[in-house]
Amino acid sequence: MKYSSLVFILIVFCNQITVAQSTSVSVIPEPVSIKIEKGKFIIDAKTVISVKPNSLPEVKELATTLSLWLANSTGLNLKMKPKTSGSDKSIRLEINSSLKDLKGDEGYKLRVTSTEITLQALKPSGIFYGLQTINQLLSVESVKGKPTQWSIPAVQITDYPRLGWRGLMLDVSRHFFSKEFIKSYIDQMARYKFNVFHWHLTDDQGWRIEIKAFPKLTEVGAWRVPRIGQWWSYEQPQQGEAATYGGFYTQDDIREIVAYARQRTISILPEIDVPGHSLAAIAAYPYLSATGEIYQVNPGSKFYEIQDNTLNPADERVYDFLDKVLGEVAALFPNEYIHIGGDECTKVFWHKSAPVQAFMVQNGLKTEDELQSYFIKRVEKILQKKGKRLIGWDEILEGGLAPDATVMSWRGMQGGIKAAQEGHQVIMTPADNTYLDLYQGDPALEPDTYSMLRLKTAYQWDPLPPNIKQELVLGGQGNLWTESVSTNRHAEYMTWPRSMALAEVFWSPKAKQNWSNFQRKLASGFKHLDAERINYSKAAFDVVVSTSLNDKNELIASLSTDLDDLIIYYTLDNTNPDSFSNKYTGEPIQIPAGIYQLRAVAYQKNNPIGKTLIINRKDLEKRAEK
Ligand code: ACM
């Protein structure tokens, strides 16, 4: 069954208890226009699903999907009818080529009255997104937990995306994630109308894609020694220690996942990260580096500029390797683009290598940046031969961009702006707004990582900077690097709800993005995730502390939460705070000498919510030093 996971999502969703509100509905991302009308469409035994007999097969398939999930959730086996009669209450799915105001293939119009639901679009992808919206609108009324009525509020929605590229990236190199989890992640993305899954398939800690021409890439490169603890503090592989931790996707797995994603209107962007971040490939084939040293795949211990993880741009065998690897990748992924990485390439080994330096002289390359640019341009030519276009991280600007390269801007938006000024396409994914591996709440309460990206920061940015040709910005993307993320549950926790915020940034018109409204919708969004048993972070309800020293060298603490409707209570006497404790007014507090600990918690509508933050003076002082 092709849409089985969507069906599953919809089944579990329908098991939750929500009651339709007549004044507001909660759809994430916010539609372009939504008009709430009186009444609701009640789904009952008389409801029929209707598609015209000459509809596209994809639309018929989507109708089947709808009938299956409604059967599973409501127990009603709704009839599928090509034509409806006056007495039928119908849910109609139809392609309508006259809907010019939908501005493209992904838009849809949804009209719900008490007798009819009409979902129209120019293309099946629009119907698919309309179904996601219906999914979020469906409500069940119940008595003592027993469903009594399934309904959808009467609305008129016109909807289409702001940006064409709405991506999420998952790093499967630092930790391997199973095929089943990748499918689940794709389902989760589809629900929020993401349409690109960027699959970071290779890095220093693992090569994850079967390449028939180079079997050692996965026989050797997909496995490393097992380690637990704090990333970068992992012990180096020991002499003779077995590399037992890892995994990879066979080419059959890849084809299965590509087809699965396609049915959910998601295209997959594969990334083969070169010329840096290549230690796993070099562990398999040491001739690929200029030093030719023999290494093991890195488990997450310090190795940068100590071990040579860069491909040798002066060796023709490297281009032959890439030609074969990218040939197989190109044949597996229908996407017009392949991402070739290009980031964080350390050049110290190129600098020290006599053959590499001689190659630079022969080719008139004055700096290692120019050598990197030479390499990327050669890779672009290889891709072009295979009918593909190149995307790289913004380091590919260094030494000059390849002629047709698209830049993924991660070190802020500056690289993207520069590339667009040079006429190149860009995808905005600035770390400060889109990196899902960062802390989303106070480090004292969150799993260990680095830097900070709070929910509000993910919500409040604009991937379309002024003063560049807006059409060159294909869109935006959230990126989940997994150095510190080893389990499915943790990957979900880091993804949601920040990616709900990103979904709205990428899909909804700027004028419809509204932080207050988004906060209101979170409650319903969390219920959906609960029903689907998908993990997410509630850090937005927790208190975050930042500190500084004033001009008298006194310790000053500022407290905040992401959500606006919370009140913070705190103590300085090592007791757990409640609503009788000090109320934080927004004025930073001075922590008197001798105070050992700050504790704080947030309240919402007179109820404690979120975790109690407990932080010692020593740590507060450390933060003030930073
Ligand atoms: C990156 O974060 N190195 C693209």
XYZ file of C-alpha atoms and ligand atoms in Angstrom:
630
model
C 0.000 0.000 0.000
C 1.691 3.096 -1.267
C 0.482 5.650 1.206
C 0.561 3.381 4.210
C 2.469 5.777 6.409
C 0.251 8.687 5.584
C -2.630 6.419 6.444
C -0.978 5.609 9.733
C -0.430 9.262 10.496
C -4.015 10.032 9.780
C -5.299 7.112 11.822
C -3.462 8.063 14.934
C -4.279 11.690 14.419
C -7.943 10.879 14.307
C -7.707 9.127 17.628
C -6.984 12.306 19.429
C -9.641 14.400 21.039
C -10.077 17.859 19.674
C -13.158 19.931 19.227
C -13.518 22.197 16.249
C -13.506 25.870 17.118
C -15.577 28.185 15.052
C -13.371 31.257 15.401
C -9.934 29.873 14.722
C -8.336 26.815 13.209
C -4.799 25.612 13.565
C -3.026 24.813 10.329
C 0.779 24.797 10.188
C 2.086 26.237 7.917
C -0.486 29.030 7.850
C -2.414 29.070 4.548
C -2.378 32.043 2.189
C -6.023 32.758 2.912
C -8.438 31.101 5.228
C -12.033 32.102 5.768
C -13.852 30.395 8.587
C -17.545 29.940 7.961
C -20.489 28.768 10.038
C -21.024 25.069 10.506
C -19.083 21.941 9.811
C -18.981 18.947 7.527
C -19.827 15.835 9.523
C -18.287 12.663 8.205
C -20.821 9.844 8.477
C -21.953 6.698 6.668
C -23.612 8.764 3.934
C -20.399 10.566 3.014
C -18.926 9.584 -0.351
C -15.522 10.258 -1.891
C -15.725 11.386 -5.454
C -13.171 11.593 -8.268
C -14.043 11.902 -11.935
C -13.537 8.701 -13.958
C -10.973 10.406 -16.213
C -8.901 11.725 -13.278
C -5.140 11.228 -13.231
C -4.081 7.940 -11.614
C -2.285 9.908 -8.871
C -5.533 11.632 -7.943
C -7.388 8.311 -7.829
C -4.614 6.995 -5.605
C -4.983 9.979 -3.298
C -8.735 9.343 -3.120
C -8.001 5.765 -2.115
C -5.628 7.049 0.526
C -8.322 9.320 1.870
C -10.881 6.529 1.998
C -8.419 4.214 3.736
C -7.492 6.631 6.452
C -11.068 7.606 7.058
C -12.000 3.913 7.237
C -9.237 3.254 9.704
C -9.990 6.246 11.866
C -13.772 6.468 11.825
C -14.639 2.865 11.030
C -16.690 4.122 8.106
C -16.141 2.520 4.737
C -16.967 5.455 2.548
C -18.113 4.719 -0.981
C -15.963 5.972 -3.851
C -18.187 7.463 -6.539
C -17.255 8.950 -9.895
C -20.428 11.053 -9.901
C -22.490 12.216 -6.959
C -26.231 12.700 -6.668
C -28.005 15.521 -4.865
C -28.453 13.532 -1.686
C -24.785 12.605 -1.284
C -22.511 14.368 1.148
C -19.334 14.271 -0.829
C -15.612 14.852 -0.533
C -14.500 15.723 -4.062
C -10.904 15.707 -5.236
C -10.349 17.279 -8.614
C -7.720 18.733 -10.896
C -8.918 22.048 -12.235
C -6.655 23.714 -14.778
C -8.474 27.046 -14.567
C -7.273 27.836 -11.026
C -4.685 30.342 -12.164
C -4.545 32.132 -8.797
C -2.834 29.070 -7.291
C 0.510 30.154 -8.722
C 1.988 26.762 -9.429
C 1.764 23.048 -8.975
C 1.680 22.891 -5.189
C -1.300 25.133 -4.470
C -4.825 23.987 -3.677
C -8.284 25.305 -2.926
C -10.315 23.733 -0.176
C -13.979 24.523 0.334
C -15.791 22.892 3.222
C -19.533 23.379 3.706
C -21.978 21.314 5.721
C -22.766 19.202 2.649
C -19.595 19.108 0.597
C -15.818 19.205 0.746
C -14.171 20.238 -2.503
C -10.412 19.989 -2.834
C -9.104 21.336 -6.120
C -5.623 21.859 -7.489
C -3.731 22.259 -10.721
C -1.662 19.146 -10.022
C -1.763 16.049 -7.750
C 0.891 17.654 -5.519
C -1.657 20.359 -4.695
C -4.251 17.707 -3.831
C -1.639 16.060 -1.600
C -1.034 19.307 0.304
C -4.776 19.915 0.579
C -5.103 16.507 2.224
C -2.423 17.491 4.731
C -4.520 20.527 5.588
C -7.689 18.422 5.918
C -5.697 16.163 8.208
C -4.926 19.071 10.512
C -8.518 20.311 10.415
C -10.207 17.010 11.235
C -11.759 16.978 14.679
C -13.421 14.355 16.754
C -16.024 15.021 19.363
C -16.325 12.409 21.998
C -18.133 11.395 25.137
C -15.970 9.755 27.786
C -13.220 9.258 25.218
C -15.551 7.474 22.796
C -15.752 9.261 19.440
C -19.265 10.434 18.642
C -18.766 12.652 15.636
C -16.040 13.321 13.103
C -16.073 16.709 11.491
C -14.207 19.367 9.578
C -15.015 23.030 10.186
C -16.576 24.973 7.325
C -13.758 26.924 5.714
C -12.614 28.339 2.444
C -8.869 28.030 1.963
C -6.689 29.150 -0.907
C -3.120 28.095 -0.417
C 0.221 27.899 -2.185
C 3.840 28.104 -1.063
C 5.979 31.204 -0.741
C 9.173 29.310 -1.617
C 9.712 26.424 -4.015
C 12.518 24.774 -1.988
C 11.412 23.802 1.515
C 14.027 21.441 2.797
C 15.191 19.486 5.788
C 18.617 17.866 5.892
C 19.481 14.780 7.919
C 23.087 13.768 8.533
C 23.199 9.963 8.468
C 26.994 9.779 8.566
C 27.784 10.769 12.140
C 25.139 8.268 13.186
C 23.378 5.858 10.865
C 19.566 6.007 10.717
C 17.607 3.009 9.438
C 15.588 2.892 6.223
C 12.400 2.675 8.306
C 13.302 5.826 10.203
C 14.110 7.687 6.975
C 10.613 6.821 5.718
C 9.078 8.001 8.962
C 11.085 11.253 8.772
C 9.807 11.780 5.222
C 6.233 11.293 6.457
C 6.809 13.815 9.204
C 8.171 16.303 6.679
C 5.251 15.835 4.298
C 2.756 16.714 6.987
C 4.282 20.220 7.215
C 4.578 20.578 3.438
C 8.361 20.261 3.150
C 9.343 19.116 -0.330
C 13.115 18.442 -0.284
C 14.868 15.841 1.835
C 18.599 16.587 1.761
C 20.346 13.344 2.601
C 23.881 13.933 3.933
C 25.177 10.498 2.964
C 28.924 10.735 3.432
C 31.304 12.302 5.913
C 34.360 11.513 7.997
C 32.385 9.225 10.295
C 30.709 7.006 7.724
C 29.989 6.408 4.023
C 26.345 5.340 3.794
C 25.528 4.633 0.148
C 26.405 1.439 -1.703
C 28.593 2.163 -4.738
C 29.016 -0.928 -6.888
C 32.291 0.243 -8.464
C 33.898 0.785 -5.042
C 32.603 -1.874 -2.640
C 35.047 -0.943 0.124
C 33.273 2.400 0.539
C 30.626 0.504 2.482
C 32.590 -2.617 3.493
C 35.133 -0.380 5.252
C 33.784 3.173 5.117
C 30.378 2.464 6.663
C 31.786 1.130 9.932
C 33.582 2.655 12.856
C 34.466 1.693 16.379
C 31.598 2.108 18.859
C 31.819 4.983 21.315
C 29.560 6.675 23.833
C 30.037 9.896 25.727
C 30.721 13.378 24.492
C 31.432 13.907 20.797
C 35.004 15.079 20.044
C 36.102 13.532 23.350
C 35.704 10.003 22.046
C 38.765 7.853 22.337
C 40.627 7.247 19.049
C 40.242 3.786 17.493
C 42.664 1.404 19.169
C 45.054 -0.905 17.333
C 43.097 -3.958 16.157
C 39.777 -2.699 17.547
C 36.808 -3.951 15.515
C 34.752 -1.374 13.620
C 31.261 -2.651 14.430
C 29.131 0.504 14.584
C 27.447 1.898 11.482
C 25.438 0.788 8.470
C 24.598 1.798 4.933
C 21.793 1.872 2.390
C 21.903 -0.570 -0.504
C 20.993 0.768 -3.930
C 17.672 -1.091 -3.613
C 17.058 0.701 -0.291
C 17.765 4.015 -1.994
C 15.381 3.305 -4.873
C 12.687 2.305 -2.382
C 13.137 5.494 -0.367
C 13.261 7.717 -3.461
C 9.936 6.223 -4.645
C 8.453 6.539 -1.152
C 9.434 10.199 -0.953
C 8.153 10.908 -4.451
C 4.691 9.662 -3.483
C 4.776 12.278 -0.758
C 5.829 15.062 -3.151
C 9.331 15.093 -1.675
C 12.424 15.015 -3.834
C 15.671 13.759 -2.358
C 18.888 15.724 -2.677
C 21.829 13.362 -2.160
C 25.042 14.808 -0.762
C 28.471 13.309 -1.373
C 30.692 15.608 0.689
C 34.047 16.299 -1.040
C 36.908 17.249 -1.143
C 36.963 17.623 2.681
C 34.925 15.514 5.114
C 36.158 12.448 3.195
C 37.913 10.368 5.853
C 35.501 7.418 5.521
C 36.218 7.219 1.765
C 39.950 7.596 2.410
C 39.852 4.851 5.047
C 38.446 2.598 2.304
C 40.749 3.794 -0.498
C 43.848 5.535 0.937
C 45.103 6.534 -2.539
C 42.361 9.199 -2.629
C 44.293 11.557 -0.317
C 47.514 13.391 -1.090
C 49.245 11.933 1.946
C 48.092 8.368 1.184
C 48.055 7.589 4.919
C 46.045 4.625 6.131
C 43.334 5.607 8.601
C 40.290 4.140 10.271
C 36.884 5.757 9.943
C 36.696 8.494 12.562
C 34.402 7.703 15.506
C 34.030 11.324 16.593
C 37.398 11.955 18.136
C 39.541 14.995 17.390
C 41.317 14.583 14.060
C 40.964 17.816 12.094
C 44.289 18.874 10.559
C 45.864 15.840 12.239
C 44.544 13.181 9.868
C 44.195 13.933 6.165
C 40.471 13.832 5.338
C 40.803 15.623 1.980
C 40.749 14.179 -1.506
C 43.803 14.884 -3.635
C 42.799 17.440 -6.296
C 46.055 16.821 -8.181
C 45.423 13.138 -8.855
C 43.440 12.068 -11.939
C 42.448 8.866 -10.141
C 40.332 11.034 -7.794
C 38.343 12.446 -10.729
C 37.925 8.949 -12.108
C 36.656 7.848 -8.685
C 34.204 10.755 -8.568
C 33.059 10.116 -12.121
C 32.074 6.569 -11.211
C 30.611 7.403 -7.796
C 28.574 10.346 -9.072
C 27.470 8.269 -12.071
C 25.888 5.727 -9.755
C 24.426 8.465 -7.545
C 22.994 10.254 -10.591
C 21.316 7.053 -11.753
C 19.651 6.525 -8.356
C 18.258 9.996 -7.691
C 15.938 11.723 -10.172
C 16.634 15.161 -8.622
C 18.260 17.540 -11.135
C 20.801 18.507 -8.439
C 23.524 16.629 -6.593
C 25.107 18.244 -3.524
C 28.877 17.815 -3.492
C 29.547 19.399 -0.077
C 32.614 21.583 -0.470
C 32.528 22.738 3.165
C 35.256 23.023 5.765
C 37.969 21.596 3.542
C 41.227 21.820 5.453
C 44.016 22.753 3.084
C 47.035 22.070 5.272
C 47.768 18.736 3.625
C 47.544 20.231 0.134
C 49.901 22.958 1.300
C 52.451 20.438 2.556
C 52.277 18.118 -0.465
C 55.001 18.629 -3.109
C 52.961 16.980 -5.934
C 49.933 19.125 -5.085
C 52.063 22.280 -5.068
C 53.624 21.290 -8.398
C 50.147 20.695 -9.825
C 49.125 24.191 -8.739
C 52.127 25.714 -10.539
C 51.395 23.715 -13.704
C 47.786 24.894 -13.699
C 48.465 28.519 -12.765
C 46.673 28.203 -9.433
C 48.093 30.700 -6.953
C 46.331 29.666 -3.739
C 44.763 26.557 -2.238
C 41.413 28.367 -2.480
C 41.929 28.514 -6.234
C 42.843 24.830 -6.184
C 39.599 24.049 -4.352
C 37.715 26.082 -6.952
C 39.527 24.139 -9.741
C 38.417 20.896 -8.078
C 34.774 21.999 -7.739
C 34.708 23.155 -11.369
C 35.977 19.732 -12.480
C 33.296 18.056 -10.371
C 30.702 20.317 -11.972
C 31.837 19.152 -15.415
C 31.485 15.522 -14.272
C 27.958 16.229 -13.058
C 27.014 18.042 -16.242
C 28.019 14.996 -18.278
C 25.525 13.061 -16.208
C 22.785 15.632 -16.741
C 22.975 17.008 -13.186
C 23.569 20.396 -11.619
C 25.879 21.120 -8.700
C 24.970 22.423 -5.261
C 27.649 23.139 -2.662
C 27.993 24.745 0.760
C 29.035 28.403 0.622
C 32.774 27.599 0.834
C 32.568 26.847 -2.892
C 32.632 30.625 -3.360
C 36.279 30.623 -2.223
C 38.594 30.884 -5.224
C 35.661 31.513 -7.566
C 32.319 29.790 -8.144
C 31.799 27.066 -10.727
C 29.777 28.521 -13.644
C 26.382 26.923 -12.898
C 26.779 26.203 -9.170
C 23.946 26.720 -6.691
C 25.105 27.829 -3.251
C 23.705 26.582 0.020
C 24.467 29.418 2.420
C 25.132 28.189 5.956
C 27.672 30.618 7.458
C 24.979 33.269 7.663
C 23.269 34.564 4.535
C 26.262 36.535 3.254
C 27.553 33.736 1.027
C 24.099 33.360 -0.483
C 23.814 37.091 -1.066
C 27.235 37.216 -2.753
C 26.394 34.220 -4.951
C 23.044 35.769 -5.944
C 24.815 39.037 -6.764
C 26.965 36.987 -9.142
C 23.767 35.607 -10.695
C 23.799 32.174 -9.029
C 20.879 30.386 -7.443
C 20.992 30.013 -3.674
C 19.322 28.146 -0.843
C 19.316 29.918 2.514
C 20.185 27.817 5.507
C 22.021 30.114 7.943
C 23.219 28.192 10.997
C 21.857 30.773 13.452
C 18.301 30.272 12.185
C 18.143 26.770 10.764
C 20.671 24.458 12.434
C 18.601 21.894 14.251
C 21.565 20.396 16.086
C 21.888 23.478 18.309
C 20.480 23.892 21.827
C 16.803 24.864 21.758
C 16.634 25.680 25.457
C 18.908 26.298 28.391
C 22.043 24.084 28.172
C 21.446 23.106 31.803
C 18.227 21.369 30.701
C 19.035 20.147 27.207
C 21.050 17.290 25.707
C 24.671 18.269 25.215
C 25.457 20.212 22.045
C 26.745 23.697 21.180
C 25.443 27.205 20.427
C 21.724 28.053 20.470
C 18.757 28.127 18.123
C 15.522 28.837 19.962
C 12.080 28.272 18.476
C 11.396 31.994 18.189
C 14.705 32.537 16.360
C 13.810 29.793 13.898
C 10.458 31.499 13.336
C 11.571 35.103 13.100
C 13.853 35.344 10.083
C 13.415 35.936 6.425
C 15.210 33.758 3.871
C 14.597 36.451 1.243
C 17.079 39.264 1.926
C 16.391 42.598 0.206
C 18.551 43.927 -2.619
C 19.053 40.651 -4.434
C 16.982 39.112 -7.207
C 14.402 37.242 -5.147
C 13.881 34.614 -7.824
C 17.483 33.458 -7.332
C 16.632 32.320 -3.809
C 15.191 28.877 -4.430
C 14.168 28.592 -0.784
C 15.370 27.564 2.630
C 16.243 24.532 4.658
C 16.684 23.271 8.216
C 19.724 21.069 8.845
C 20.049 18.338 11.431
C 23.688 17.389 11.961
C 23.906 14.341 14.164
C 27.262 14.378 15.925
C 25.389 14.363 19.235
C 22.217 12.693 17.983
C 22.348 8.912 17.917
C 18.711 7.809 18.219
C 15.493 8.257 16.256
C 13.751 9.822 19.252
C 16.516 12.366 19.684
C 16.467 13.221 15.961
C 12.730 13.913 16.227
C 13.256 15.928 19.405
C 15.742 18.199 17.645
C 13.518 18.516 14.559
C 10.194 19.467 16.127
C 8.814 22.020 16.776
C 11.577 24.155 15.258
C 10.847 22.695 11.841
C 7.173 23.603 12.214
C 8.431 27.168 12.549
C 10.665 26.740 9.491
C 7.780 25.189 7.555
C 5.773 28.351 8.123
C 8.748 30.594 7.237
C 9.161 28.731 3.945
C 5.511 28.185 2.972
C 3.413 31.049 4.321
C 3.330 34.559 2.866
C 5.420 36.941 4.976
C 2.285 38.896 5.879
C 0.698 35.719 7.256
C 3.634 34.813 9.477
C 2.629 35.821 12.951
C 4.492 34.687 16.051
C 1.428 35.063 18.334
C -0.744 33.003 16.037
C 1.991 30.393 15.650
C 2.252 30.048 19.429
C -1.509 29.500 19.631
C -1.309 26.759 17.007
C 1.523 24.931 18.788
C -0.840 23.285 21.273
C -2.746 21.615 18.468
C 0.512 20.782 16.676
C 1.819 19.079 19.819
C -1.388 17.035 20.115
C -0.848 15.779 16.572
C 2.711 14.751 17.371
C 1.583 13.097 20.618
C -1.044 11.131 18.713
C 1.541 10.052 16.176
C 4.034 9.179 18.917
C 6.590 11.500 17.394
C 8.994 13.071 19.832
C 9.405 16.842 20.091
C 10.916 19.386 22.409
C 8.963 21.458 24.908
C 11.974 23.663 25.587
C 9.896 26.677 24.519
C 8.144 26.352 27.900
C 11.401 26.331 29.848
C 13.358 29.206 31.314
C 16.646 30.204 29.711
C 19.208 32.159 31.751
C 21.870 34.438 30.404
C 24.275 36.315 32.648
C 26.666 39.220 32.571
C 28.772 41.273 34.982
C 27.746 44.882 35.587
C 30.216 47.748 35.986
C 30.482 46.941 39.724
C 31.442 43.383 38.748
C 28.154 42.053 40.151
C 26.531 39.018 38.596
C 23.374 39.885 36.628
C 20.922 37.262 35.331
C 18.311 37.694 32.608
C 15.542 35.103 32.370
C 13.379 34.409 29.379
C 11.085 31.882 27.752
C 10.307 31.535 24.078
C 6.551 31.671 24.533
C 4.912 34.992 25.393
C 2.111 33.892 27.709
C 4.342 32.462 30.431
C 5.201 33.915 33.839
C 8.580 33.079 35.352
C 9.048 32.466 39.086
C 12.476 32.063 40.605
C 14.269 31.445 43.899
C 17.735 32.190 45.184
C 17.473 30.051 48.333
C 17.833 26.588 46.783
C 14.092 25.844 47.050
C 11.902 24.825 44.141
C 10.036 27.832 42.791
C 6.248 28.078 42.561
C 3.778 30.893 42.054
C 4.521 32.180 45.593
C 8.183 32.714 44.732
C 9.755 35.824 43.198
C 8.036 36.792 39.985
C 10.429 37.755 37.227
C 9.423 41.166 35.929
C 11.641 41.311 32.883
C 14.206 43.440 34.752
C 17.513 41.493 34.995
C 18.186 40.330 38.553
C 21.331 40.930 40.510
C 22.534 37.728 42.172
C 23.862 38.808 45.581
C 27.236 37.524 46.791
C 26.876 34.279 48.711
C 23.906 33.068 46.689
C 24.688 29.547 45.665
C 21.967 28.633 43.220
C 19.275 30.067 40.945
C 16.124 28.055 40.313
C 13.373 29.097 37.922
C 10.206 27.714 36.375
C 7.512 29.018 34.026
C 3.779 29.097 34.692
C 1.025 29.212 32.105
C -2.463 30.203 33.185
C -1.610 29.593 36.878
C -0.155 26.154 36.213
C 3.491 25.210 36.320
C 4.687 24.208 32.889
C 8.049 23.066 31.671
C 11.039 21.930 33.641
C 12.543 23.563 36.705
C 15.902 25.071 35.857
C 18.532 24.667 38.575
C 21.838 26.348 37.970
C 24.757 26.895 40.302
C 26.541 30.212 40.801
C 29.735 28.756 39.357
C 27.937 28.053 36.065
C 26.239 31.437 36.070
C 29.661 33.038 36.467
C 31.092 30.931 33.658
C 28.332 32.098 31.316
C 29.070 35.730 32.229
C 32.676 35.254 31.131
C 31.694 34.204 27.608
C 28.403 22.736 7.531
O 27.776 22.987 8.566
N 29.665 22.319 7.614
C 27.815 22.885 6.223
